[in-house]
Short mmCIF file of C-alpha atoms in Angstrom, two decimals:
data_model
loop_
_atom_site.label_atom_id
_atom_site.label_comp_id
_atom_site.label_asym_id
_atom_site.label_seq_id
_atom_site.Cartn_x
_atom_site.Cartn_y
_atom_site.Cartn_z
CA CYS A 19 118.97 -166.76 -40.44
CA PRO A 20 121.63 -166.63 -37.68
CA PHE A 21 123.65 -164.09 -39.63
CA LEU A 22 120.76 -161.71 -40.25
CA LEU A 23 121.78 -159.12 -37.69
CA PHE A 24 125.48 -159.37 -38.42
CA GLN A 25 125.69 -159.47 -42.19
CA ALA A 26 123.63 -156.34 -42.86
CA LYS A 27 126.27 -154.94 -45.18
CA SER A 28 125.76 -157.85 -47.57
CA CYS A 29 122.00 -157.14 -47.71
CA ILE A 30 120.51 -154.49 -49.95
CA CYS A 31 117.26 -152.55 -50.05
CA HIS A 32 114.82 -154.36 -52.32
CA MET A 33 113.62 -151.03 -53.73
CA CYS A 34 116.72 -148.90 -54.33
CA GLY A 35 119.64 -151.33 -53.94
CA ALA A 36 121.28 -149.28 -51.17
CA HIS A 37 122.87 -151.15 -48.27
CA LEU A 38 123.85 -148.51 -45.68
CA ASN A 39 120.74 -146.33 -45.21
CA ARG A 40 119.73 -147.84 -41.84
CA LEU A 41 118.59 -151.09 -43.44
CA HIS A 42 115.60 -152.80 -41.79
CA SER A 43 114.14 -156.26 -42.35
CA CYS A 44 110.41 -156.97 -42.27
CA LEU A 45 109.48 -159.45 -39.53
CA TYR A 46 106.52 -160.78 -41.54
CA CYS A 47 108.20 -161.61 -44.85
CA VAL A 48 111.55 -161.61 -46.61
CA PHE A 49 111.94 -157.91 -47.39
CA PHE A 50 114.83 -155.51 -46.81
CA GLY A 51 114.18 -151.77 -46.98
CA CYS A 52 116.16 -148.67 -46.07
CA PHE A 53 114.80 -146.56 -43.23
CA THR A 54 116.35 -143.26 -44.33
CA LYS A 55 114.58 -143.20 -47.68
CA LYS A 56 111.42 -144.64 -46.05
CA HIS A 57 111.29 -147.70 -48.34
CA ILE A 58 110.64 -149.95 -45.35
CA HIS A 59 107.83 -147.52 -44.39
CA GLU A 60 106.24 -147.92 -47.84
CA HIS A 61 106.41 -151.71 -47.52
CA ALA A 62 104.81 -151.60 -44.05
CA LYS A 63 102.00 -149.36 -45.27
CA THR A 64 101.30 -151.39 -48.41
CA LYS A 65 101.50 -154.86 -46.84
CA ARG A 66 100.37 -153.84 -43.34
CA HIS A 67 103.50 -155.47 -41.96
CA ASN A 68 103.98 -153.23 -38.95
CA LEU A 69 107.14 -154.70 -37.39
CA ALA A 70 110.70 -154.48 -38.72
CA ILE A 71 114.14 -155.03 -37.24
CA ASP A 72 117.15 -152.73 -37.54
CA LEU A 73 119.85 -154.92 -39.13
CA LEU A 74 122.70 -152.95 -37.60
CA TYR A 75 121.66 -152.82 -33.94
CA GLY A 76 118.79 -155.29 -33.64
CA GLY A 77 116.16 -152.82 -32.47
CA ILE A 78 112.52 -153.56 -33.34
CA TYR A 79 110.55 -150.75 -34.94
CA CYS A 80 106.74 -150.59 -34.75
CA PHE A 81 105.17 -148.58 -37.56
CA MET A 82 101.91 -148.18 -35.62
CA CYS A 83 103.72 -146.66 -32.62
CA GLN A 84 106.24 -144.93 -34.92
CA ASP A 85 108.99 -145.79 -32.46
CA TYR A 86 111.39 -148.52 -31.45
CA ILE A 87 109.96 -150.96 -28.91
CA TYR A 88 111.62 -153.19 -26.34
CA ASP A 89 110.95 -156.90 -26.13
CA LYS A 90 112.84 -158.99 -23.57
CA ASP A 91 112.50 -162.26 -25.50
CA MET A 92 113.81 -160.69 -28.70
CA GLU A 93 116.77 -159.25 -26.81
CA GLN A 94 117.70 -162.74 -25.54
CA ILE A 95 117.36 -164.20 -29.06
CA ALA A 96 119.58 -161.41 -30.43
CA LYS A 97 122.25 -162.04 -27.79
CA GLU A 98 122.25 -165.77 -28.51
CA GLU A 99 122.47 -165.26 -32.27
CA GLN A 100 125.24 -162.75 -31.72
CA ARG A 101 127.29 -165.29 -29.78
CA LYS A 102 126.71 -167.90 -32.50
CA ALA A 103 127.69 -165.49 -35.25
CA TRP A 104 130.93 -164.46 -33.55
CA LYS A 105 131.75 -168.10 -32.84
CA LEU A 106 131.14 -169.18 -36.44
CA GLN A 107 133.32 -166.34 -37.70
CA ALA A 108 136.12 -167.54 -35.40
CA PHE A 109 136.28 -164.21 -33.60
CA THR A 110 135.69 -163.36 -29.98
CA PRO A 111 133.87 -160.11 -29.15
CA THR A 112 136.72 -158.87 -26.99
CA VAL A 113 139.32 -158.79 -29.76
CA VAL A 114 137.38 -157.87 -32.92
CA SER A 115 137.91 -154.28 -33.96
CA HIS A 116 135.52 -152.03 -35.82
CA TYR A 117 137.90 -152.18 -38.80
CA GLN A 118 137.82 -156.00 -38.82
CA CYS A 119 134.02 -156.01 -38.65
CA THR A 120 133.81 -153.68 -41.63
CA MET A 121 136.36 -155.58 -43.74
CA THR A 122 134.86 -159.03 -43.09
CA GLY A 123 131.27 -157.93 -43.72
CA ILE A 124 130.02 -159.06 -40.31
CA GLY A 125 128.42 -155.73 -39.49
CA GLU A 126 129.32 -153.44 -36.61
CA LYS A 127 129.65 -154.90 -33.13
CA TYR A 128 127.10 -153.41 -30.78
CA SER A 129 126.53 -154.43 -27.16
CA THR A 130 123.79 -153.04 -24.97
CA TRP A 131 124.82 -151.71 -21.56
CA GLU A 132 123.96 -153.86 -18.57
CA PRO A 133 124.62 -153.04 -14.91
CA THR A 134 127.30 -155.07 -13.16
CA LYS A 135 126.57 -157.11 -10.03
CA ARG A 136 128.18 -154.38 -7.96
CA GLU A 137 125.97 -151.70 -9.56
CA LEU A 138 122.84 -153.81 -9.00
CA GLU A 139 123.79 -154.21 -5.36
CA LEU A 140 124.24 -150.44 -4.96
CA LEU A 141 120.86 -149.79 -6.58
CA ARG A 142 119.16 -152.22 -4.19
CA HIS A 143 120.68 -150.47 -1.18
CA ASN A 144 120.01 -146.97 -2.57
CA PRO A 145 116.54 -147.10 -4.19
CA LYS A 146 116.04 -143.32 -4.06
CA ARG A 147 116.92 -141.44 -7.24
CA ARG A 148 118.67 -138.10 -7.32
CA LYS A 149 116.47 -135.18 -8.27
CA ILE A 150 117.38 -131.68 -9.33
CA THR A 151 117.29 -129.63 -6.15
CA THR A 152 116.02 -126.07 -5.92
CA ASN A 153 119.56 -124.73 -5.46
CA CYS A 154 120.90 -126.58 -8.51
CA THR A 155 122.50 -124.30 -11.12
CA ILE A 156 122.58 -126.75 -14.03
CA GLY A 157 121.42 -124.96 -17.17
CA LEU A 158 122.94 -121.65 -16.08
CA ARG A 159 125.86 -120.62 -18.25
CA GLY A 160 127.20 -117.28 -19.35
CA LEU A 161 127.85 -116.32 -22.97
CA ILE A 162 130.91 -114.45 -24.18
CA ASN A 163 130.14 -111.18 -25.97
CA LEU A 164 131.77 -111.44 -29.40
CA GLY A 165 131.47 -107.73 -30.14
CA ASN A 166 128.08 -106.08 -29.58
CA THR A 167 126.39 -109.50 -29.51
CA CYS A 168 124.46 -108.95 -26.27
CA PHE A 169 121.29 -108.82 -28.40
CA MET A 170 121.95 -112.44 -29.41
CA ASN A 171 123.06 -113.65 -25.98
CA CYS A 172 119.89 -112.52 -24.20
CA ILE A 173 117.66 -114.29 -26.75
CA VAL A 174 119.75 -117.48 -26.50
CA GLN A 175 119.27 -117.40 -22.72
CA ALA A 176 115.50 -117.08 -23.17
CA LEU A 177 115.32 -119.91 -25.72
CA THR A 178 117.50 -122.32 -23.73
CA HIS A 179 115.23 -121.81 -20.72
CA THR A 180 111.98 -122.29 -22.62
CA PRO A 181 110.55 -125.37 -20.82
CA LEU A 182 109.06 -127.28 -23.76
CA LEU A 183 111.91 -126.38 -26.13
CA ARG A 184 114.40 -127.57 -23.51
CA ASP A 185 112.56 -130.88 -23.16
CA PHE A 186 112.57 -131.35 -26.94
CA PHE A 187 116.30 -130.84 -27.43
CA LEU A 188 117.47 -132.64 -24.27
CA SER A 189 115.49 -135.73 -25.31
CA ASP A 190 117.44 -135.72 -28.61
CA ARG A 191 114.32 -135.33 -30.75
CA HIS A 192 115.92 -133.31 -33.56
CA LYS A 193 116.55 -135.27 -36.76
CA CYS A 194 118.41 -133.14 -39.26
CA GLU A 195 116.92 -133.04 -42.75
CA MET A 196 119.39 -130.55 -44.17
CA GLN A 197 121.74 -131.67 -46.94
CA SER A 198 124.58 -130.07 -45.00
CA PRO A 199 124.08 -130.50 -41.20
CA SER A 200 126.97 -128.09 -40.53
CA SER A 201 124.79 -125.26 -41.88
CA CYS A 202 121.71 -126.28 -39.85
CA LEU A 203 120.79 -123.79 -37.14
CA VAL A 204 118.62 -126.40 -35.39
CA CYS A 205 121.66 -128.68 -35.03
CA GLU A 206 123.57 -125.79 -33.49
CA MET A 207 120.70 -125.11 -31.09
CA SER A 208 120.78 -128.78 -30.11
CA THR A 209 124.51 -128.41 -29.38
CA LEU A 210 123.82 -125.25 -27.37
CA PHE A 211 121.35 -127.09 -25.14
CA GLN A 212 123.94 -129.81 -24.54
CA GLU A 213 126.50 -127.14 -23.64
CA PHE A 214 124.13 -125.30 -21.31
CA TYR A 215 123.01 -128.42 -19.44
CA SER A 216 126.40 -130.16 -19.36
CA GLY A 217 127.25 -128.79 -15.92
CA HIS A 218 130.18 -126.70 -17.18
CA ARG A 219 130.51 -123.38 -15.38
CA SER A 220 132.83 -121.54 -17.75
CA PRO A 221 131.15 -119.10 -20.18
CA HIS A 222 130.31 -120.56 -23.57
CA ILE A 223 131.60 -118.92 -26.76
CA PRO A 224 128.74 -118.93 -29.32
CA TYR A 225 130.92 -118.29 -32.38
CA ARG A 226 129.33 -121.04 -34.50
CA LEU A 227 125.86 -119.70 -33.74
CA LEU A 228 126.92 -116.18 -34.72
CA HIS A 229 128.40 -117.47 -37.99
CA LEU A 230 125.20 -119.34 -38.86
CA VAL A 231 123.08 -116.29 -38.05
CA TRP A 232 125.26 -114.15 -40.30
CA THR A 233 124.98 -116.79 -43.03
CA HIS A 234 121.19 -117.22 -42.95
CA ALA A 235 120.08 -113.75 -41.79
CA ARG A 236 122.46 -111.46 -43.64
CA HIS A 237 120.75 -108.28 -42.45
CA LEU A 238 122.10 -109.10 -38.96
CA ALA A 239 125.70 -109.62 -40.14
CA GLY A 240 128.40 -107.34 -38.79
CA TYR A 241 129.48 -106.09 -35.39
CA GLU A 242 126.96 -103.27 -35.04
CA GLN A 243 124.44 -103.44 -32.22
CA GLN A 244 121.24 -105.12 -33.44
CA ASP A 245 117.71 -105.23 -32.09
CA ALA A 246 117.02 -108.24 -29.83
CA HIS A 247 113.42 -108.46 -31.07
CA GLU A 248 114.56 -108.47 -34.69
CA PHE A 249 117.07 -111.20 -33.85
CA LEU A 250 114.38 -113.31 -32.13
CA ILE A 251 112.09 -113.22 -35.19
CA ALA A 252 114.98 -113.91 -37.58
CA ALA A 253 116.18 -116.83 -35.42
CA LEU A 254 112.70 -118.37 -35.22
CA ASP A 255 112.32 -117.97 -38.99
CA VAL A 256 115.63 -119.74 -39.75
CA LEU A 257 114.95 -122.46 -37.17
CA HIS A 258 111.52 -122.98 -38.69
CA ARG A 259 112.96 -123.28 -42.21
CA HIS A 260 115.77 -125.61 -41.13
CA CYS A 261 113.33 -127.85 -39.23
CA LYS A 262 111.67 -128.39 -42.61
CA GLY A 263 114.98 -129.20 -44.26
CA ASP A 264 114.58 -126.49 -46.89
CA ASP A 265 117.32 -123.89 -46.77
CA ASN A 266 115.47 -121.52 -49.09
CA GLY A 267 112.19 -121.82 -47.25
CA LYS A 268 110.30 -122.73 -50.42
CA LYS A 269 108.42 -125.55 -48.69
CA ALA A 270 108.12 -123.83 -45.32
CA ASN A 271 107.04 -120.26 -46.02
CA ASN A 272 103.68 -120.69 -44.33
CA PRO A 273 104.12 -121.26 -40.58
CA ASN A 274 100.37 -121.66 -40.20
CA HIS A 275 100.60 -125.08 -41.91
CA CYS A 276 103.81 -126.30 -40.26
CA ASN A 277 104.15 -128.83 -37.47
CA CYS A 278 107.83 -128.27 -36.62
CA ILE A 279 108.81 -127.79 -32.98
CA ILE A 280 109.23 -124.02 -33.45
CA ASP A 281 105.68 -123.55 -34.72
CA GLN A 282 104.23 -126.00 -32.22
CA ILE A 283 105.62 -123.83 -29.42
CA PHE A 284 105.61 -120.24 -30.71
CA THR A 285 102.84 -119.97 -33.33
CA GLY A 286 99.46 -118.58 -32.39
CA GLY A 287 96.47 -117.44 -34.46
CA LEU A 288 95.42 -113.78 -34.55
CA GLN A 289 91.81 -113.14 -35.58
CA SER A 290 90.94 -109.90 -37.37
CA ASP A 291 87.25 -108.94 -37.56
CA VAL A 292 86.37 -106.07 -39.91
CA THR A 293 82.78 -104.87 -39.41
CA CYS A 294 80.94 -102.74 -41.99
CA GLN A 295 79.35 -99.67 -40.36
CA VAL A 296 76.40 -99.80 -42.76
CA CYS A 297 75.23 -103.43 -42.95
CA HIS A 298 77.23 -104.67 -39.93
CA GLY A 299 78.57 -107.57 -41.96
CA VAL A 300 81.76 -109.06 -40.53
CA SER A 301 84.78 -110.20 -42.55
CA THR A 302 87.11 -112.48 -40.54
CA THR A 303 90.70 -113.49 -41.25
CA ILE A 304 93.10 -115.49 -39.09
CA ASP A 305 96.86 -114.98 -39.41
CA PRO A 306 99.72 -116.80 -37.67
CA PHE A 307 102.01 -114.90 -35.30
CA TRP A 308 105.18 -115.61 -33.33
CA ASP A 309 104.95 -112.56 -31.08
CA ILE A 310 102.62 -109.68 -30.22
CA SER A 311 103.94 -106.11 -30.53
CA LEU A 312 102.27 -103.68 -28.12
CA ASP A 313 102.15 -99.87 -28.26
CA LEU A 314 103.14 -97.92 -25.14
CA PRO A 315 102.01 -94.61 -23.63
CA GLY A 316 104.43 -91.89 -24.66
CA SER A 317 104.56 -93.00 -28.27
CA SER A 318 103.17 -90.89 -31.12
CA THR A 319 100.28 -93.41 -31.37
CA PRO A 320 97.33 -92.32 -29.18
CA PHE A 321 97.04 -94.67 -26.22
CA TRP A 322 93.83 -96.13 -24.88
CA PRO A 323 92.71 -95.17 -21.33
CA LEU A 324 94.42 -96.87 -18.42
CA SER A 325 92.80 -99.85 -16.73
CA PRO A 326 89.96 -99.50 -14.23
CA GLY A 327 92.28 -100.94 -11.60
CA SER A 328 94.18 -97.68 -11.06
CA ASP A 329 92.50 -97.26 -7.67
CA GLY A 330 94.76 -99.94 -6.17
CA SER A 331 92.80 -103.06 -7.13
CA VAL A 332 94.34 -106.15 -8.70
CA VAL A 333 93.56 -107.09 -12.31
CA ASN A 334 95.09 -110.21 -13.91
CA GLY A 335 97.53 -110.54 -11.04
CA GLU A 336 98.89 -107.00 -11.54
CA SER A 337 99.08 -104.65 -8.57
CA HIS A 338 98.14 -101.22 -9.85
CA VAL A 339 99.79 -98.02 -8.71
CA SER A 340 98.02 -94.82 -9.65
CA GLY A 341 99.04 -93.79 -13.19
CA THR A 342 100.98 -97.02 -13.86
CA THR A 343 100.49 -98.73 -17.21
CA THR A 344 100.14 -102.52 -17.07
CA LEU A 345 100.60 -105.31 -19.59
CA THR A 346 96.83 -105.81 -19.36
CA ASP A 347 96.34 -102.18 -20.43
CA CYS A 348 98.50 -102.77 -23.49
CA LEU A 349 96.66 -105.98 -24.38
CA ARG A 350 93.29 -104.30 -23.88
CA ARG A 351 94.34 -101.53 -26.24
CA PHE A 352 95.63 -104.10 -28.75
CA THR A 353 92.27 -105.93 -28.80
CA ARG A 354 89.94 -102.92 -28.72
CA PRO A 355 87.72 -102.09 -31.71
CA GLU A 356 89.32 -99.44 -33.91
CA HIS A 357 87.43 -97.18 -36.29
CA LEU A 358 89.30 -97.17 -39.59
CA GLY A 359 87.94 -93.81 -40.73
CA SER A 360 86.84 -92.38 -44.06
CA SER A 361 90.36 -92.47 -45.50
CA ALA A 362 90.55 -96.26 -45.14
CA LYS A 363 87.27 -97.49 -46.56
CA ILE A 364 87.07 -101.14 -47.60
CA LYS A 365 84.80 -102.85 -50.08
CA CYS A 366 82.05 -104.59 -48.14
CA SER A 367 80.97 -107.96 -49.55
CA GLY A 368 77.45 -107.33 -48.27
CA CYS A 369 76.97 -103.77 -49.54
CA HIS A 370 79.13 -104.34 -52.64
CA SER A 371 80.57 -100.86 -52.17
CA TYR A 372 83.30 -99.08 -50.21
CA GLN A 373 82.20 -98.33 -46.65
CA GLU A 374 83.70 -97.19 -43.37
CA SER A 375 84.39 -100.02 -40.94
CA THR A 376 85.80 -100.98 -37.59
CA LYS A 377 88.56 -103.51 -37.01
CA GLN A 378 89.17 -105.64 -33.93
CA LEU A 379 92.00 -108.07 -33.18
CA THR A 380 91.57 -111.01 -30.81
CA MET A 381 93.38 -114.28 -30.11
CA LYS A 382 91.89 -117.21 -31.98
CA LYS A 383 94.61 -119.66 -30.95
CA LEU A 384 97.11 -119.13 -28.15
CA PRO A 385 100.71 -120.35 -28.56
CA ILE A 386 102.47 -122.43 -25.94
CA VAL A 387 104.96 -119.59 -25.50
CA ALA A 388 103.50 -116.10 -25.69
CA CYS A 389 106.13 -113.45 -26.44
CA PHE A 390 105.15 -109.82 -25.91
CA HIS A 391 107.23 -107.11 -27.59
CA LEU A 392 106.87 -103.72 -25.90
CA LYS A 393 107.52 -101.19 -28.67
CA ARG A 394 110.14 -99.07 -26.96
CA PHE A 395 111.96 -97.97 -30.10
CA GLU A 396 110.06 -95.48 -32.21
CA HIS A 397 111.18 -94.81 -35.78
CA SER A 398 109.30 -92.31 -37.91
CA ALA A 399 110.01 -89.50 -40.33
CA LYS A 400 110.06 -87.01 -37.45
CA LEU A 401 111.07 -89.13 -34.45
CA ARG A 402 113.81 -91.59 -33.55
CA ARG A 403 113.75 -92.25 -29.84
CA LYS A 404 113.41 -94.78 -27.04
CA ILE A 405 110.24 -94.88 -24.93
CA THR A 406 111.12 -95.55 -21.29
CA THR A 407 107.56 -95.75 -19.91
CA TYR A 408 107.41 -98.26 -17.06
CA VAL A 409 104.99 -101.13 -17.75
CA SER A 410 103.90 -103.39 -14.90
CA PHE A 411 103.74 -107.07 -15.89
CA PRO A 412 102.60 -110.06 -13.79
CA LEU A 413 104.25 -113.37 -12.95
CA GLU A 414 101.03 -115.13 -13.99
CA LEU A 415 98.87 -114.01 -16.89
CA ASP A 416 95.36 -115.06 -17.92
CA MET A 417 94.74 -114.46 -21.63
CA THR A 418 91.05 -115.44 -21.52
CA PRO A 419 89.75 -111.82 -21.76
CA PHE A 420 91.61 -111.35 -25.05
CA MET A 421 90.36 -114.49 -26.78
CA ALA A 422 88.00 -114.29 -29.76
CA SER A 423 85.56 -116.42 -27.75
CA SER A 424 85.51 -113.77 -25.01
CA LYS A 425 84.95 -110.80 -27.33
CA GLU A 426 81.31 -110.47 -26.37
CA SER A 427 82.34 -109.93 -22.73
CA ARG A 428 83.84 -106.55 -23.65
CA MET A 429 81.24 -103.94 -24.58
CA ASN A 430 82.19 -100.58 -26.06
CA GLY A 431 85.80 -101.13 -25.14
CA GLN A 432 85.02 -101.41 -21.43
CA TYR A 433 86.37 -104.32 -19.41
CA GLN A 434 84.07 -107.02 -18.03
CA GLN A 435 85.30 -110.14 -16.27
CA PRO A 436 84.47 -113.12 -18.55
CA THR A 437 82.58 -116.05 -17.09
CA ASP A 438 85.19 -118.57 -18.27
CA SER A 439 88.19 -116.86 -16.64
CA LEU A 440 88.98 -120.08 -14.80
CA ASN A 441 90.06 -121.74 -18.06
CA ASN A 442 93.53 -123.09 -17.22
CA ASP A 443 94.40 -123.56 -20.89
CA ASN A 444 94.73 -119.78 -21.20
CA LYS A 445 96.95 -119.23 -18.15
CA TYR A 446 100.65 -118.46 -18.46
CA SER A 447 103.73 -118.16 -16.25
CA LEU A 448 106.54 -115.67 -16.84
CA PHE A 449 109.90 -117.37 -17.43
CA ALA A 450 112.13 -114.79 -19.18
CA VAL A 451 112.42 -111.02 -19.54
CA VAL A 452 114.76 -109.18 -21.92
CA ASN A 453 115.72 -105.60 -20.98
CA HIS A 454 117.49 -102.78 -22.79
CA GLN A 455 119.53 -100.18 -20.96
CA GLY A 456 120.69 -96.97 -22.61
CA THR A 457 119.57 -94.93 -25.56
CA LEU A 458 118.45 -95.72 -29.08
CA GLU A 459 121.97 -95.06 -30.39
CA SER A 460 123.91 -96.75 -27.60
CA GLY A 461 122.65 -99.44 -25.27
CA HIS A 462 123.06 -102.89 -23.78
CA TYR A 463 120.77 -105.93 -23.52
CA THR A 464 120.44 -108.17 -20.47
CA SER A 465 117.92 -110.82 -19.52
CA PHE A 466 116.27 -112.33 -16.48
CA ILE A 467 115.58 -116.06 -16.70
CA ARG A 468 113.68 -118.36 -14.35
CA GLN A 469 115.69 -121.39 -13.26
CA HIS A 470 113.10 -122.93 -10.93
CA LYS A 471 109.58 -121.95 -9.91
CA ASP A 472 110.59 -118.89 -7.90
CA GLN A 473 114.32 -118.63 -8.59
CA TRP A 474 115.48 -115.98 -11.02
CA PHE A 475 118.89 -115.06 -12.40
CA LYS A 476 120.18 -112.05 -14.30
CA CYS A 477 122.22 -112.88 -17.39
CA ASP A 478 124.60 -110.13 -18.47
CA ASP A 479 126.65 -111.81 -21.20
CA ALA A 480 129.28 -113.91 -19.36
CA ILE A 481 128.13 -112.82 -15.89
CA ILE A 482 125.19 -114.55 -14.18
CA THR A 483 123.96 -113.35 -10.80
CA LYS A 484 121.00 -114.30 -8.63
CA ALA A 485 118.02 -111.95 -8.84
CA SER A 486 114.90 -111.45 -6.78
CA ILE A 487 111.36 -111.52 -8.14
CA LYS A 488 111.20 -107.80 -7.30
CA ASP A 489 114.25 -107.17 -9.51
CA VAL A 490 112.44 -108.88 -12.38
CA LEU A 491 109.08 -107.13 -11.96
CA ASP A 492 110.69 -103.72 -11.40
CA SER A 493 112.70 -103.95 -14.62
CA GLU A 494 111.74 -101.85 -17.63
CA GLY A 495 110.84 -104.82 -19.85
CA TYR A 496 111.34 -105.06 -23.60
CA LEU A 497 110.50 -108.69 -24.44
CA LEU A 498 108.34 -110.74 -22.07
CA PHE A 499 108.20 -114.54 -22.42
CA TYR A 500 105.29 -116.49 -20.92
CA HIS A 501 104.81 -120.28 -21.00
CA LYS A 502 101.46 -122.09 -20.74
CA GLN A 503 101.16 -123.29 -17.16
CA PHE A 504 99.61 -126.70 -17.80
CA LEU A 505 102.50 -127.66 -20.14
CA GLU A 506 105.28 -126.82 -17.71
CA TYR A 507 107.09 -129.65 -15.96
CA GLU A 508 108.71 -127.73 -13.16
#
């Protein structure tokens, strides 16, 4: 029918009777179904009719590819039918308004962009495309402090420079499923990415983000200084829930079974092996995690011995200075076997009685972004203080020694180089560091972010300055963000 594309408002979904929910027509039979409520999807699945056309814009959707596809012949047919439809309605495309289209039931006028002859000529004479140069500052933008909101600003800087998250939002992949998009934190994050990569140089004012955080994470509401790590976890939790379109989190309270962009990037699997000291039976559980919290020397928790590299050797890319604690030390302590003692006996399924046991944590599944939280703030009945121990961390990190599959390569808590250390899937690159200056009662958060491969910048609320790699590696470090190397596009 010549009017098919231009009389969509007079067509209705054959299943629910709606006429404005992105109506699509099956290209195999006479069937109209709305895309929003997935009625056209149900028809395609039942009848195996895998092609449908968007009645508003003329795009062809393939249900096997789950995406719109381009066909040159169909585009020419659509243009010809469009000309016929406008001619039969006694209108010309140059004078018909959106209001007239709506009132006459023709459908909305939509024309695809085509380059002019002049533009085609320029493209022929200038075939090279512009690329982002190493000195480009697009993506760098300061954030106004709205009253002790540096804890939020430094996390926003880290998230907006997370490579895979950036690619997701800048390709406009977010489809809001919230009943009220204005309350969706994911929509606001999408807007933030647009603001950051718009090329504007003036500092951005994140007032809408702050309002949404206060609304959905009420324990962070108010103008008191908050913990950046606590904000990160709260932000990921709300983003995760809003990706699922459930404001109360009823359908999304288990991140281990979620495929939203947040969990695809940040969720890993932590394996816990509890071994009975009598029968040596092992009980294994795997729990999801968004970050790894690491104890530091100087805390009330006894710390494991320093690494064997304290003689000046290099382990995991870390140059050791005598007496210096490294990130590898902290990870080695985190994954060492721990004797639970007589006061923490567990019921062994093999012995059928309560026995002493050992517990060991390893990485079953590594996330795309590994976030390490150095536990600098100690809160206990006797102590409230900040631990300022310097921890050396590398630009490149290999997590292979801490995988569950590599557990056998560590005997009695002593380090041995695993045979599969060349596994590139387990290698990470540092791309953001959050720091805290000051005391437990009064302090300030800043962040270092990587703009290009070896170009770093310091973000101090509205002020952004260039930083050297030495500045980054010499910093105290509170939150360390690493991205899987083989998934980076820089």
